[in-house]
């Protein structure tokens, strides 16, 4: 048996449609999270101490990863 062969390992090609779907999913999720946070802030707008808002935006929590059927996406959630 001859071990000299011309076999080349193929690399998996990325599908442009999958990348588009991934970016769209991330954007929609970011918009949904933003709307949820804005709704929460609006609901507690009247809650104040010494003329300062009690419920405010803060820093982002560490990035989280969501696994979908096709890919993993990154999610940034604002700490309130």
Short mmCIF file of N, CA and C in Angstrom, two decimals:
data_model
loop_
_atom_site.label_atom_id
_atom_site.label_comp_id
_atom_site.label_asym_id
_atom_site.label_seq_id
_atom_site.Cartn_x
_atom_site.Cartn_y
_atom_site.Cartn_z
N UNK A 1 0.83 -1.18 0.00
CA UNK A 1 0.00 0.00 0.00
C UNK A 1 0.88 1.24 0.00
N UNK A 2 0.57 2.16 -0.89
CA UNK A 2 1.36 3.38 -1.05
C UNK A 2 0.76 4.49 -0.19
N UNK A 3 1.56 5.10 0.66
CA UNK A 3 1.10 6.20 1.53
C UNK A 3 1.21 7.56 0.87
N UNK A 4 1.74 7.62 -0.31
CA UNK A 4 1.84 8.89 -1.02
C UNK A 4 0.56 9.12 -1.82
N UNK A 5 -0.22 10.07 -1.39
CA UNK A 5 -1.46 10.37 -2.09
C UNK A 5 -1.66 11.88 -2.14
N UNK A 6 -2.50 12.31 -3.00
CA UNK A 6 -2.76 13.73 -3.19
C UNK A 6 -4.14 14.11 -2.67
N UNK A 7 -4.38 13.87 -1.43
CA UNK A 7 -5.67 14.20 -0.83
C UNK A 7 -5.52 15.51 -0.06
N UNK A 8 -6.39 16.44 -0.35
CA UNK A 8 -6.37 17.74 0.31
C UNK A 8 -7.60 17.87 1.18
N UNK A 9 -7.39 18.28 2.40
CA UNK A 9 -8.51 18.46 3.31
C UNK A 9 -9.28 19.72 2.90
N UNK A 10 -10.59 19.60 2.75
CA UNK A 10 -11.43 20.73 2.38
C UNK A 10 -11.86 21.50 3.62
N UNK A 11 -11.91 22.80 3.51
CA UNK A 11 -12.38 23.64 4.59
C UNK A 11 -13.86 23.94 4.37
N UNK A 12 -14.59 23.96 5.44
CA UNK A 12 -16.02 24.26 5.34
C UNK A 12 -16.18 25.72 4.93
N UNK A 13 -16.93 25.96 3.88
CA UNK A 13 -17.18 27.31 3.41
C UNK A 13 -18.36 27.90 4.17
N UNK A 14 -18.23 29.14 4.56
CA UNK A 14 -19.33 29.83 5.23
C UNK A 14 -20.39 30.20 4.21
N UNK A 15 -21.61 30.00 4.59
CA UNK A 15 -22.74 30.35 3.74
C UNK A 15 -23.11 31.81 4.02
N UNK A 16 -23.09 32.69 3.02
CA UNK A 16 -23.41 34.10 3.25
C UNK A 16 -24.81 34.30 3.82
N UNK A 17 -25.75 33.43 3.46
CA UNK A 17 -27.11 33.54 3.98
C UNK A 17 -27.14 33.29 5.49
N UNK A 18 -26.36 32.30 5.94
CA UNK A 18 -26.29 32.03 7.38
C UNK A 18 -25.73 33.23 8.14
N UNK A 19 -24.73 33.88 7.59
CA UNK A 19 -24.15 35.06 8.25
C UNK A 19 -25.17 36.19 8.30
N UNK A 20 -25.92 36.38 7.23
CA UNK A 20 -26.97 37.40 7.20
C UNK A 20 -28.04 37.11 8.24
N UNK A 21 -28.46 35.85 8.34
CA UNK A 21 -29.46 35.45 9.34
C UNK A 21 -28.93 35.66 10.76
N UNK A 22 -27.67 35.35 10.97
CA UNK A 22 -27.05 35.52 12.29
C UNK A 22 -27.05 36.99 12.69
N UNK A 23 -26.63 37.86 11.78
CA UNK A 23 -26.59 39.30 12.08
C UNK A 23 -28.00 39.85 12.31
N UNK A 24 -28.95 39.41 11.50
CA UNK A 24 -30.34 39.85 11.67
C UNK A 24 -30.91 39.40 13.01
N UNK A 25 -30.61 38.18 13.40
CA UNK A 25 -31.08 37.66 14.69
C UNK A 25 -30.49 38.48 15.83
N UNK A 26 -29.20 38.78 15.75
CA UNK A 26 -28.56 39.58 16.80
C UNK A 26 -29.19 40.97 16.88
N UNK A 27 -29.45 41.59 15.75
CA UNK A 27 -30.05 42.93 15.75
C UNK A 27 -31.47 42.91 16.31
N UNK A 28 -32.27 41.94 15.91
CA UNK A 28 -33.64 41.85 16.42
C UNK A 28 -33.66 41.60 17.92
N UNK A 29 -32.77 40.74 18.39
CA UNK A 29 -32.69 40.47 19.82
C UNK A 29 -32.23 41.70 20.58
N UNK A 30 -31.26 42.43 20.05
CA UNK A 30 -30.80 43.67 20.69
C UNK A 30 -31.92 44.69 20.76
N UNK A 31 -32.72 44.81 19.69
CA UNK A 31 -33.85 45.75 19.69
C UNK A 31 -34.91 45.33 20.70
N UNK A 32 -35.17 44.05 20.81
CA UNK A 32 -36.16 43.55 21.77
C UNK A 32 -35.71 43.81 23.20
N UNK A 33 -34.44 43.59 23.47
CA UNK A 33 -33.89 43.84 24.81
C UNK A 33 -33.97 45.32 25.13
N UNK A 34 -33.62 46.17 24.17
CA UNK A 34 -33.67 47.62 24.37
C UNK A 34 -35.10 48.07 24.65
N UNK A 35 -36.07 47.55 23.91
CA UNK A 35 -37.47 47.92 24.12
C UNK A 35 -37.94 47.47 25.50
N UNK A 36 -37.52 46.30 25.92
CA UNK A 36 -37.90 45.79 27.25
C UNK A 36 -37.33 46.67 28.36
N UNK A 37 -36.07 47.07 28.21
CA UNK A 37 -35.43 47.93 29.22
C UNK A 37 -36.09 49.30 29.23
N UNK A 38 -36.39 49.85 28.06
CA UNK A 38 -37.03 51.16 28.00
C UNK A 38 -38.42 51.10 28.65
N UNK A 39 -39.14 50.04 28.43
CA UNK A 39 -40.46 49.86 29.05
C UNK A 39 -40.33 49.80 30.57
N UNK A 40 -39.35 49.08 31.05
CA UNK A 40 -39.11 48.99 32.50
C UNK A 40 -38.78 50.36 33.08
N UNK A 41 -37.90 51.10 32.40
CA UNK A 41 -37.52 52.44 32.88
C UNK A 41 -38.73 53.38 32.88
N UNK A 42 -39.56 53.29 31.86
CA UNK A 42 -40.76 54.13 31.79
C UNK A 42 -41.73 53.80 32.92
N UNK A 43 -41.85 52.52 33.26
CA UNK A 43 -42.76 52.12 34.34
C UNK A 43 -42.32 52.65 35.71
N UNK A 44 -41.02 52.82 35.90
CA UNK A 44 -40.51 53.27 37.19
C UNK A 44 -40.03 54.72 37.15
N UNK A 45 -40.44 55.46 36.14
CA UNK A 45 -40.00 56.85 35.98
C UNK A 45 -40.40 57.70 37.18
N UNK A 46 -41.55 57.42 37.78
CA UNK A 46 -42.05 58.23 38.90
C UNK A 46 -41.35 57.91 40.22
N UNK A 47 -40.59 56.85 40.27
CA UNK A 47 -39.90 56.45 41.49
C UNK A 47 -38.61 57.26 41.61
N UNK A 48 -38.60 58.24 42.52
CA UNK A 48 -37.44 59.12 42.68
C UNK A 48 -37.11 59.30 44.15
N UNK A 49 -35.85 59.60 44.42
CA UNK A 49 -35.37 59.96 45.75
C UNK A 49 -34.50 61.20 45.58
N UNK A 50 -34.84 62.23 46.33
CA UNK A 50 -34.08 63.50 46.25
C UNK A 50 -33.94 63.96 44.80
N UNK A 51 -35.04 63.89 44.06
CA UNK A 51 -35.11 64.32 42.67
C UNK A 51 -34.17 63.52 41.75
N UNK A 52 -33.81 62.34 42.16
CA UNK A 52 -32.96 61.47 41.34
C UNK A 52 -33.73 60.19 41.04
N UNK A 53 -33.57 59.72 39.84
CA UNK A 53 -34.23 58.48 39.42
C UNK A 53 -33.69 57.30 40.24
N UNK A 54 -34.57 56.42 40.66
CA UNK A 54 -34.17 55.24 41.43
C UNK A 54 -33.81 54.07 40.51
N UNK A 55 -34.45 53.99 39.37
CA UNK A 55 -34.17 52.91 38.42
C UNK A 55 -33.54 53.54 37.19
N UNK A 56 -32.28 53.21 36.94
CA UNK A 56 -31.53 53.83 35.84
C UNK A 56 -30.74 52.78 35.08
N UNK A 57 -30.28 53.17 33.90
CA UNK A 57 -29.38 52.32 33.12
C UNK A 57 -28.03 52.29 33.83
N UNK A 58 -27.36 51.17 33.67
CA UNK A 58 -26.04 51.03 34.27
C UNK A 58 -25.13 50.40 33.23
N UNK A 59 -24.16 49.69 33.66
CA UNK A 59 -23.21 49.05 32.74
C UNK A 59 -23.84 47.80 32.12
N UNK A 60 -23.17 47.27 31.10
CA UNK A 60 -23.62 46.02 30.49
C UNK A 60 -23.13 44.83 31.33
N UNK A 61 -23.94 43.81 31.39
CA UNK A 61 -23.51 42.56 32.00
C UNK A 61 -22.53 41.88 31.05
N UNK A 62 -21.78 40.89 31.51
CA UNK A 62 -20.88 40.18 30.59
C UNK A 62 -21.66 39.60 29.41
N UNK A 63 -21.01 39.52 28.27
CA UNK A 63 -21.66 38.98 27.07
C UNK A 63 -22.14 37.56 27.35
N UNK A 64 -23.27 37.24 26.76
CA UNK A 64 -23.80 35.89 26.87
C UNK A 64 -23.95 35.33 25.47
N UNK A 65 -23.88 34.03 25.39
CA UNK A 65 -23.99 33.38 24.09
C UNK A 65 -25.25 32.52 24.06
N UNK A 66 -26.00 32.66 23.00
CA UNK A 66 -27.20 31.86 22.78
C UNK A 66 -26.93 30.92 21.62
N UNK A 67 -27.24 29.67 21.81
CA UNK A 67 -27.06 28.70 20.74
C UNK A 67 -28.40 28.48 20.04
N UNK A 68 -28.45 28.76 18.75
CA UNK A 68 -29.63 28.47 17.96
C UNK A 68 -29.36 27.19 17.17
N UNK A 69 -30.30 26.79 16.35
CA UNK A 69 -30.09 25.57 15.57
C UNK A 69 -28.95 25.72 14.57
N UNK A 70 -28.73 26.94 14.09
CA UNK A 70 -27.72 27.15 13.05
C UNK A 70 -26.41 27.71 13.56
N UNK A 71 -26.44 28.50 14.63
CA UNK A 71 -25.24 29.21 15.05
C UNK A 71 -25.39 29.71 16.47
N UNK A 72 -24.27 30.16 17.03
CA UNK A 72 -24.29 30.80 18.35
C UNK A 72 -24.26 32.31 18.12
N UNK A 73 -25.04 33.05 18.90
CA UNK A 73 -25.03 34.50 18.78
C UNK A 73 -24.65 35.11 20.12
N UNK A 74 -24.09 36.31 20.06
CA UNK A 74 -23.67 37.04 21.25
C UNK A 74 -24.77 38.01 21.65
N UNK A 75 -25.05 38.08 22.96
CA UNK A 75 -26.08 38.96 23.48
C UNK A 75 -25.46 39.84 24.56
N UNK A 76 -25.70 41.16 24.44
CA UNK A 76 -25.27 42.09 25.48
C UNK A 76 -26.53 42.62 26.17
N UNK A 77 -26.57 42.48 27.49
CA UNK A 77 -27.73 42.91 28.24
C UNK A 77 -27.30 44.02 29.20
N UNK A 78 -28.07 45.09 29.20
CA UNK A 78 -27.79 46.25 30.03
C UNK A 78 -28.24 45.97 31.46
N UNK A 79 -27.42 46.30 32.41
CA UNK A 79 -27.79 46.17 33.82
C UNK A 79 -28.60 47.38 34.20
N UNK A 80 -29.75 47.15 34.86
CA UNK A 80 -30.64 48.24 35.27
C UNK A 80 -30.74 48.24 36.79
#
